[in-house]
Every structure is written in structure tokens, then in C-alpha cells.
């Protein structure tokens, strides 16, 4: 067997510890599969004294993670610290500059700095890998970059945030309100340290920006991802969606056509019978369309110690096998600056929930607003008068332009009988 591959791990939270566990427990299995021993040589974390349930006594302890980039007996630095910039980015840049391969689960950092890091990896002839950054246990980056490498890909979409999928599933299963389910989800520890990352769709957008680059060979362009989260969704929307044959999911959707890239993350209503609509609770799922494969579908756990650490170790194994290829499966100087398509270009149908006073002429005013904005209604339901004399009006539209829908909603919002901001959810035919 050749020389062991020497690994340093920065960050010993659940994910870092998970990597240690797998490399210890599956040492022989991995060495057999790889033809090379993988040896942890150094670790670093904020607190040396925490009991992490793994034996770290054989590894050099390093107080400052940045020092791992300089160490001689390190071939690969694994980063499980997190954060878009700061210590993680410094470590990534220094490790790559010092010709150490770099493996990370850091979606925010790769989404924002992917092209820069890919350049550094290429210039220094080492590997940059981030399978764990997107959908943890689903090997979607390898599936796209290797298994589907023969195809021109045109569309990738999916459930990329397990926490919000869990919340939407629980709202449907229990009928409890968004706020109640949020509290329960928080108590279970499912939310990111900054819950906005989950709830506002930012986490899913990080993953989408990475997938766009992997799938289409475009430069990571997080700033042009349109992002809407799930905070405005109420249990009534889930119930009305069900009556209409839809289920609400928070999807990331990226499309590349004729040099233009459309990237968006927002709640959608989709046919309840679609395979992806049936993916519930904390699971992730992805769909990839290519010209020679038609459609492929992937499902698995997107978060947690095991799935994330499994993806990191797979990347380490890849490097141990000598796979040093380009991070985005294309030389970094060939990554394209795609022209971005804004959400205003969207054409499609919408679900709209209005909360209005229940008196004569309200529906007439609403339909006049829609007519004036050139939006055509497909269905309209009025749900019984509540005790306070208000009512929900639920509509779906025929296909229309996003700009027309916005115009209609602005007009409706100005009506004195409309009590709260209208909610609209895009209906996607996928
Ligand atoms: N907050 C993320 C999620 C963690 O819920 O999917 C995994 O990236």
C-alpha cells in the first residue's frame, strides 16, 4: 500500500466528530477500497476540553485552525467550521496556496467564493471538494459531475433544505400553525444557528448556487439567486393547496438555456402526485434533467452528522484515489459568467390568498384589479365568514407574467376591503 494520506480536521462539532468516527470505525474498509490508509494527523477546535465521545489522543491538537494550512504532515485540510468568510475562508485560501487539498461542508463559503477557491486549487494543482455542502447524504455533486458528465444539463431542482421541508410537512400533518411548528422545530435543534438561513431560503440558495456551477459550468453567482422563504406560509395555504391538488414545497430551481441562467428559491405549489411532492419531513430530494438521460431523481438525508460526514469522507477517499480533477468539473478559467434571468421573466400560474372584509362588491373590486392587470383567474374559492366579518378568498390564475401578477397584487392591496397583504405562491409544472 502507498503512503497514508494525512488529514487535518478543523472544527469538531457534530460534523467534524462524525468524520473522525467514520475514519476510525471504517479504517480497514476504506483502506481496502482506496488502496491507501487514511490517517488523521491533526485536529483543531475552539475548546480542547469538551468530551466529544471520540478518542483524539493520537492526533496533534492545534489551537488555531489557521495553522493547519502550514503543517508538514497534512495532505488534506477538512473544514467543518462554517461561515461565509472569516477563519474558514482564510483556512481554505492558505491551505490551497500551500498545496494542500481542501474538503469542506461550507455551503455559504463555496456559494460566495467558489470561483476564487477553484482558481486557487487549480493553480496549486490540488483538489477542492464540497460534496457535503449540498444535500449531505445525496452524492449529487458526483452524480452530476461524473455520472451525468456525458449530458448537456438544462434543469436542476429540488428540496435543498431539510428543516423547512420538515416544518411544512409538520404543518400539514398536524394542522398546527407556522409559529407552533417553528417553536417545536427549534426545540428539536433543527434550525441553523441563524434561523433566517433556513426560514428565508438562504441556505437553499447557497446550495442552488453551487449546483448551478456544477451542472452548467457557470461561475457561482449567489447574488443573482432570487430568494423567498417560508415565513408567510400558513396552515390554511397548505389545506387550500391540498383541495386544489397541490402540495407546498420550498424548492430551489436552476435552469440554463442559451447562455442565460435562472436561479430561484421560493415556495411552490406542485402536483401532489409528483415524486418530489411526496418527499416529506427532513429529507432532501433533487431532480436533474439532461439531454441523454431525460430525468433523474435523488432522495436522501440532507443534514446531520452521519450524512454530512459521509459526504466529507467520500471526498477524502476520492482524493486518496488520486482524483484531482477540477472542483466544478471544468478548468476554472472556463467557468462562464452567465447572463442572469430575473424572477420578473417568470411566466406561470399563481395561487393567491386574500383576507378581505365580507361585504357586497369586494369580489367585484378584486376581479376589476385582476382585469386591469391583465391577469386571468382560473379558480376562486371563498371560505365562510369568520366571526369578525372577514373571509379568505383563494384564487388560482391562468399562466401570466410575474410582472402582471405583481401589478395585480399591488392593485388589490390598495383596496380598502383588503385586510392584510395578499400572499401569492407560484404554481410550478415540473
Ligand atoms: N439547515 C440545513 C437544512 C442543514 O436544514 O437542510 C443542512 O445543510
Coordinates of C-alpha atoms and ligand atoms in Angstrom, one line a residue:
X1 CA 0.0 0.0 0.0
X2 CA 1.2 3.5 -0.7
X3 CA 1.9 6.1 2.0
X4 CA -1.0 7.1 4.2
X5 CA -3.0 10.2 3.2
X6 CA -2.7 12.6 6.1
X7 CA -5.8 14.5 7.1
X8 CA -6.3 17.5 9.4
X9 CA -9.7 18.4 10.6
X10 CA -10.7 22.0 11.5
X11 CA -13.9 22.1 13.6
X12 CA -15.0 19.3 16.0
X13 CA -18.7 19.9 16.1
X14 CA -21.1 17.1 15.1
X15 CA -19.8 17.0 11.5
X16 CA -16.0 17.1 12.4
X17 CA -16.6 14.4 15.0
X18 CA -18.6 12.4 12.5
X19 CA -15.6 12.4 10.2
X20 CA -13.3 11.2 13.0
X21 CA -15.8 8.4 13.8
X22 CA -16.1 7.2 10.2
X23 CA -12.4 7.3 9.6
X24 CA -11.8 5.3 12.8
X25 CA -14.6 2.8 12.5
X26 CA -14.2 2.1 8.8
X27 CA -10.4 2.4 8.7
X28 CA -9.9 -1.0 7.1
X29 CA -12.9 -0.9 4.8
X30 CA -11.8 2.5 3.5
X31 CA -8.1 1.4 3.1
X32 CA -9.3 -1.7 1.2
X33 CA -11.4 0.4 -1.1
X34 CA -8.9 3.1 -1.6
X35 CA -5.7 1.2 -1.7
X36 CA -4.3 3.7 0.8
X37 CA -4.6 4.2 4.5
X38 CA -6.2 7.5 5.5
X39 CA -4.7 8.8 8.7
X40 CA -5.9 11.8 10.8
X41 CA -2.8 13.6 11.9
X42 CA -4.1 16.9 13.4
X43 CA -7.4 18.4 14.7
X44 CA -8.4 21.8 15.8
X45 CA -11.5 23.2 17.6
X46 CA -12.4 26.1 19.9
X47 CA -12.4 24.1 23.1
X48 CA -9.9 21.4 23.8
X49 CA -11.7 20.0 26.9
X50 CA -15.1 19.2 25.6
X51 CA -16.0 15.5 25.7
X52 CA -16.8 14.6 22.1
X53 CA -17.2 10.9 22.6
X54 CA -14.2 10.0 20.3
X55 CA -10.6 9.3 21.1
X56 CA -8.5 12.2 19.8
X57 CA -5.3 11.4 21.8
X58 CA -3.3 10.2 18.7
X59 CA -3.7 13.5 16.8
X60 CA -1.8 16.7 17.2
X61 CA -4.0 19.3 18.8
X62 CA -3.8 22.7 17.1
X63 CA -5.4 25.7 18.9
X64 CA -5.6 28.0 15.9
X65 CA -7.2 26.2 12.9
X66 CA -5.4 28.6 10.5
X67 CA -2.1 26.8 11.5
X68 CA -3.3 23.6 9.9
X69 CA -2.6 25.1 6.5
X70 CA 1.1 25.3 7.3
X71 CA 1.7 21.9 8.8
X72 CA 4.0 19.5 7.1
X73 CA 2.3 16.2 7.9
X74 CA -1.0 17.3 6.4
X75 CA -2.1 16.5 2.8
X76 CA -5.8 17.5 3.1
X77 CA -7.5 20.0 5.3
X78 CA -11.1 19.3 6.2
X79 CA -13.0 22.4 7.2
X80 CA -16.1 21.9 9.4
X81 CA -16.2 25.3 11.0
X82 CA -18.7 27.1 8.7
X83 CA -19.3 30.8 7.9
X84 CA -19.1 32.5 4.6
X85 CA -15.8 34.4 5.4
X86 CA -13.6 34.6 8.4
X87 CA -11.5 31.7 9.6
X88 CA -13.0 29.2 7.2
X89 CA -12.1 31.3 4.1
X90 CA -8.7 32.1 5.4
X91 CA -8.0 28.5 6.1
X92 CA -9.3 27.5 2.6
X93 CA -7.1 30.0 0.8
X94 CA -4.0 29.3 2.8
X95 CA -4.4 25.5 2.6
X96 CA -4.8 25.6 -1.2
X97 CA -1.9 28.1 -1.6
X98 CA 0.2 25.7 0.5
X99 CA -0.7 22.9 -1.9
X100 CA -3.0 21.0 0.4
X101 CA -6.2 19.7 -0.9
X102 CA -9.3 21.1 0.8
X103 CA -12.6 19.4 1.7
X104 CA -15.5 21.4 3.1
X105 CA -19.1 21.2 4.1
X106 CA -19.3 25.0 4.0
X107 CA -22.1 25.9 1.6
X108 CA -22.1 29.6 2.3
X109 CA -18.3 29.9 1.6
X110 CA -18.5 27.9 -1.6
X111 CA -21.6 29.7 -2.8
X112 CA -19.9 33.1 -2.4
X113 CA -16.2 32.2 -3.1
X114 CA -16.4 29.1 -5.2
X115 CA -14.8 30.5 -8.3
X116 CA -11.9 32.1 -6.4
X117 CA -11.2 28.8 -4.5
X118 CA -11.5 26.8 -7.7
X119 CA -8.8 29.0 -9.2
X120 CA -6.5 28.6 -6.2
X121 CA -7.0 24.8 -6.3
X122 CA -6.2 24.7 -10.0
X123 CA -3.1 27.0 -9.7
X124 CA -1.7 24.8 -6.9
X125 CA -2.6 21.5 -8.5
X126 CA -4.6 20.3 -5.6
X127 CA -8.2 19.3 -5.1
X128 CA -11.1 21.3 -3.8
X129 CA -14.2 19.2 -2.8
X130 CA -17.5 20.1 -1.3
X131 CA -19.9 17.2 -1.7
X132 CA -21.1 17.8 1.9
X133 CA -22.1 21.3 1.2
X134 CA -25.2 20.2 -0.9
X135 CA -27.8 17.8 0.3
X136 CA -25.4 15.8 2.7
X137 CA -26.1 12.2 2.2
X138 CA -27.1 12.5 -1.5
X139 CA -24.0 12.4 -3.7
X140 CA -25.5 14.9 -6.1
X141 CA -22.3 16.7 -7.0
X142 CA -20.6 13.4 -8.0
X143 CA -23.8 12.3 -9.8
X144 CA -23.9 15.5 -11.8
X145 CA -20.2 15.9 -12.4
X146 CA -19.3 12.3 -13.0
X147 CA -22.3 10.0 -13.6
X148 CA -24.1 12.5 -15.9
X149 CA -20.9 14.0 -17.4
X150 CA -22.0 12.9 -20.9
X151 CA -25.1 15.1 -20.8
X152 CA -25.9 18.7 -21.5
X153 CA -27.9 19.6 -18.4
X154 CA -30.7 22.1 -18.6
X155 CA -32.6 21.9 -15.3
X156 CA -31.8 21.0 -11.7
X157 CA -34.4 21.5 -9.0
X158 CA -35.1 20.2 -5.5
X159 CA -35.8 20.3 -1.9
X160 CA -32.4 21.5 -0.6
X161 CA -33.3 22.5 3.0
X162 CA -34.4 19.7 5.3
X163 CA -35.5 22.0 8.1
X164 CA -38.2 23.9 6.1
X165 CA -39.3 20.6 4.5
X166 CA -39.8 19.2 8.0
X167 CA -41.7 22.3 9.0
X168 CA -44.1 22.3 6.0
X169 CA -44.6 18.5 6.5
X170 CA -45.4 19.0 10.2
X171 CA -47.8 21.9 9.4
X172 CA -49.7 19.6 7.0
X173 CA -49.6 16.5 9.3
X174 CA -50.7 18.3 12.5
X175 CA -52.7 21.3 11.2
X176 CA -50.7 23.4 13.7
X177 CA -49.7 27.0 12.9
X178 CA -46.4 28.1 11.4
X179 CA -45.4 29.6 14.8
X180 CA -46.2 26.5 16.8
X181 CA -44.2 24.3 14.4
X182 CA -41.4 26.8 14.4
X183 CA -41.2 26.5 18.1
X184 CA -41.2 22.7 18.0
X185 CA -38.5 22.6 15.3
X186 CA -36.3 24.9 17.3
X187 CA -36.7 22.7 20.4
X188 CA -35.6 19.7 18.3
X189 CA -32.4 21.7 17.4
X190 CA -33.1 21.5 13.6
X191 CA -32.6 25.2 12.9
X192 CA -29.3 26.8 11.9
X193 CA -27.7 29.0 14.5
X194 CA -29.1 31.8 12.5
X195 CA -32.6 30.6 11.7
X196 CA -33.0 33.1 8.9
X197 CA -30.7 30.9 6.8
X198 CA -33.4 28.2 6.9
X199 CA -36.6 30.2 7.1
X200 CA -35.7 32.8 4.5
X201 CA -34.4 30.3 1.9
X202 CA -30.8 31.5 2.1
X203 CA -29.4 28.1 3.0
X204 CA -31.2 26.5 0.0
X205 CA -29.9 29.4 -2.2
X206 CA -26.3 28.7 -1.2
X207 CA -26.8 25.1 -2.3
X208 CA -28.6 26.1 -5.5
X209 CA -25.8 28.5 -6.5
X210 CA -23.3 25.6 -6.1
X211 CA -25.4 23.2 -8.1
X212 CA -25.8 25.7 -10.9
X213 CA -22.0 25.8 -11.3
X214 CA -21.5 22.1 -11.0
X215 CA -24.3 21.4 -13.5
X216 CA -23.8 24.1 -16.1
X217 CA -20.1 25.2 -15.7
X218 CA -21.1 28.7 -14.8
X219 CA -19.4 30.8 -12.1
X220 CA -21.1 30.6 -8.7
X221 CA -23.4 33.5 -8.7
X222 CA -25.2 33.6 -5.4
X223 CA -26.1 37.3 -5.7
X224 CA -28.4 36.6 -8.6
X225 CA -30.4 33.9 -6.9
X226 CA -34.0 35.1 -6.3
X227 CA -34.8 34.1 -2.7
X228 CA -38.1 33.9 -0.8
X229 CA -38.5 31.8 2.3
X230 CA -41.5 30.1 4.0
X231 CA -42.4 32.7 6.7
X232 CA -45.6 33.8 5.0
X233 CA -47.0 30.3 4.6
X234 CA -49.9 29.5 6.8
X235 CA -51.6 26.2 7.5
X236 CA -54.6 27.4 5.6
X237 CA -52.5 27.6 2.4
X238 CA -51.4 24.0 2.9
X239 CA -55.1 23.0 3.3
X240 CA -56.3 25.0 0.3
X241 CA -53.4 23.8 -1.8
X242 CA -54.5 20.2 -0.9
X243 CA -58.1 21.0 -2.1
X244 CA -56.6 22.1 -5.4
X245 CA -54.4 19.0 -5.7
X246 CA -51.2 20.8 -4.8
X247 CA -48.6 20.5 -2.0
X248 CA -46.4 23.4 -0.9
X249 CA -42.6 22.8 -1.0
X250 CA -39.7 25.2 -0.7
X251 CA -37.8 24.4 -4.0
X252 CA -34.6 25.6 -5.5
X253 CA -34.8 25.7 -9.3
X254 CA -31.9 26.4 -11.6
X255 CA -32.2 26.5 -15.4
X256 CA -29.6 27.2 -18.1
X257 CA -30.8 28.0 -21.6
X258 CA -28.9 29.7 -24.4
X259 CA -26.3 31.2 -22.1
X260 CA -28.9 32.6 -19.6
X261 CA -29.2 31.3 -16.1
X262 CA -32.3 31.5 -14.0
X263 CA -31.8 30.6 -10.3
X264 CA -34.6 30.9 -7.7
X265 CA -35.6 29.6 -4.3
X266 CA -39.2 30.1 -3.2
X267 CA -42.2 28.2 -2.0
X268 CA -44.1 26.5 -4.8
X269 CA -47.3 24.6 -5.2
X270 CA -46.8 21.4 -7.2
X271 CA -48.9 18.5 -8.1
X272 CA -49.2 16.3 -5.0
X273 CA -48.6 13.2 -7.1
X274 CA -45.1 14.2 -8.3
X275 CA -42.3 12.1 -6.7
X276 CA -40.7 15.2 -5.2
X277 CA -44.0 16.3 -3.7
X278 CA -44.0 13.0 -1.7
X279 CA -40.7 13.7 -0.1
X280 CA -41.6 14.7 3.5
X281 CA -40.0 15.6 6.8
X282 CA -36.3 16.3 7.0
X283 CA -35.5 14.7 3.6
X284 CA -33.9 16.4 0.6
X285 CA -34.6 15.5 -3.0
X286 CA -33.2 16.5 -6.3
X287 CA -34.2 16.2 -9.9
X288 CA -31.7 16.6 -12.7
X289 CA -32.7 16.7 -16.4
X290 CA -30.2 16.1 -19.2
X291 CA -30.4 15.6 -22.9
X292 CA -29.4 11.9 -22.9
X293 CA -30.8 10.8 -19.6
X294 CA -34.2 12.5 -19.6
X295 CA -34.9 12.9 -15.9
X296 CA -33.1 11.5 -12.8
X297 CA -34.3 11.7 -9.2
X298 CA -32.4 11.5 -5.9
X299 CA -33.6 11.4 -2.3
X300 CA -31.8 11.2 1.0
X301 CA -31.0 13.0 4.2
X302 CA -29.5 16.4 3.6
X303 CA -28.3 17.2 7.1
X304 CA -27.0 15.7 10.3
X305 CA -23.7 14.3 11.5
X306 CA -23.8 11.0 9.6
X307 CA -24.9 12.1 6.1
X308 CA -22.6 15.2 6.2
X309 CA -19.6 13.3 7.5
X310 CA -20.2 10.5 5.0
X311 CA -20.0 13.0 2.1
X312 CA -16.8 14.5 3.5
X313 CA -15.2 11.1 3.9
X314 CA -16.2 10.2 0.3
X315 CA -14.4 13.4 -0.9
X316 CA -11.3 12.4 1.1
X317 CA -11.4 8.9 -0.4
X318 CA -11.7 10.5 -3.9
X319 CA -8.6 12.4 -3.3
X320 CA -6.8 9.4 -1.8
X321 CA -7.6 7.6 -5.1
X322 CA -5.8 10.3 -6.9
X323 CA -8.8 12.1 -8.3
X324 CA -7.6 15.7 -8.5
X325 CA -10.0 17.0 -11.1
X326 CA -11.5 20.5 -11.3
X327 CA -13.8 21.5 -8.5
X328 CA -16.6 22.4 -10.8
X329 CA -15.7 19.7 -13.3
X330 CA -14.2 22.2 -15.7
X331 CA -11.0 24.1 -15.7
X332 CA -11.7 27.2 -13.5
X333 CA -10.8 29.7 -16.2
X334 CA -13.5 28.1 -18.4
X335 CA -16.3 28.7 -15.9
X336 CA -18.8 31.0 -17.7
X337 CA -20.2 34.3 -16.5
X338 CA -23.8 33.5 -17.4
X339 CA -26.3 36.2 -18.1
X340 CA -28.8 36.1 -15.2
X341 CA -32.6 35.9 -15.8
X342 CA -34.6 37.8 -13.1
X343 CA -37.8 36.5 -11.5
X344 CA -39.7 39.1 -13.5
X345 CA -39.2 36.9 -16.6
X346 CA -41.2 34.1 -15.0
X347 CA -44.3 33.0 -16.8
X348 CA -46.7 30.7 -14.9
X349 CA -49.7 30.3 -12.7
X350 CA -50.2 31.5 -9.2
X351 CA -52.1 30.7 -6.0
X352 CA -53.3 33.8 -4.2
X353 CA -54.7 34.0 -0.7
X354 CA -56.6 37.2 0.2
X355 CA -58.0 38.1 3.5
X356 CA -60.9 40.5 3.0
X357 CA -64.0 42.1 4.5
X358 CA -67.1 40.1 3.6
X359 CA -69.5 42.6 2.0
X360 CA -71.1 43.4 -1.3
X361 CA -68.7 44.5 -4.1
X362 CA -65.5 43.1 -2.6
X363 CA -65.1 40.3 -5.2
X364 CA -66.1 42.7 -8.0
X365 CA -63.3 45.1 -6.9
X366 CA -60.8 42.2 -6.8
X367 CA -61.7 41.0 -10.2
X368 CA -61.5 44.5 -11.6
X369 CA -58.0 44.8 -10.2
X370 CA -57.1 41.5 -11.9
X371 CA -58.6 42.5 -15.2
X372 CA -56.8 45.9 -15.1
X373 CA -53.5 44.0 -14.6
X374 CA -54.4 41.5 -17.3
X375 CA -54.4 38.5 -15.0
X376 CA -57.0 35.8 -15.7
X377 CA -58.5 33.8 -12.9
X378 CA -58.8 30.0 -13.2
X379 CA -60.5 29.1 -9.8
X380 CA -61.9 31.2 -7.0
X381 CA -63.0 29.8 -3.6
X382 CA -64.5 31.9 -0.8
X383 CA -64.1 30.3 2.6
X384 CA -67.0 31.1 5.0
X385 CA -67.3 34.3 7.0
X386 CA -65.4 34.2 10.2
X387 CA -66.9 35.7 13.3
X388 CA -65.2 39.0 12.8
X389 CA -66.9 39.5 9.4
X390 CA -63.8 38.7 7.3
X391 CA -63.2 36.0 4.8
X392 CA -60.4 34.3 2.9
X393 CA -60.7 34.4 -0.9
X394 CA -58.5 31.8 -2.6
X395 CA -57.7 32.1 -6.3
X396 CA -55.5 30.4 -8.8
X397 CA -54.7 32.2 -12.0
X398 CA -54.1 31.1 -15.6
X399 CA -50.5 31.4 -16.8
X400 CA -49.4 35.0 -16.5
X401 CA -46.2 37.1 -16.3
X402 CA -44.7 37.7 -12.9
X403 CA -44.8 41.4 -13.5
X404 CA -48.6 41.3 -14.3
X405 CA -49.1 39.3 -11.1
X406 CA -47.2 41.9 -9.0
X407 CA -49.2 44.6 -10.6
X408 CA -52.5 42.8 -9.7
X409 CA -51.4 42.2 -6.1
X410 CA -50.4 45.9 -5.7
X411 CA -53.8 47.0 -7.0
X412 CA -55.6 44.5 -4.7
X413 CA -53.6 45.6 -1.8
X414 CA -54.8 49.2 -2.2
X415 CA -58.5 48.1 -1.9
X416 CA -59.9 49.3 1.5
X417 CA -61.6 45.9 2.0
X418 CA -58.3 44.0 1.9
X419 CA -57.2 43.4 5.5
X420 CA -53.7 42.0 5.1
X421 CA -51.1 41.8 2.4
X422 CA -52.1 39.2 -0.2
X423 CA -50.0 36.1 -0.3
X424 CA -49.1 34.5 -3.6
X425 CA -47.4 31.2 -4.3
X426 CA -46.1 30.3 -7.7
X427 CA -47.6 27.1 -9.2
X428 CA -44.9 25.1 -10.9
X429 CA -45.4 22.4 -13.6
X430 CA -42.3 20.3 -13.1
Ligands
LIG1 N1 -30.1 23.8 7.7 C1 -29.8 22.8 6.7 C2 -31.0 22.1 6.3 C3 -28.7 21.9 7.2 O1 -32.0 22.1 7.1 O2 -31.0 21.4 5.3 C4 -28.0 21.1 6.1 O3 -27.4 21.9 5.2

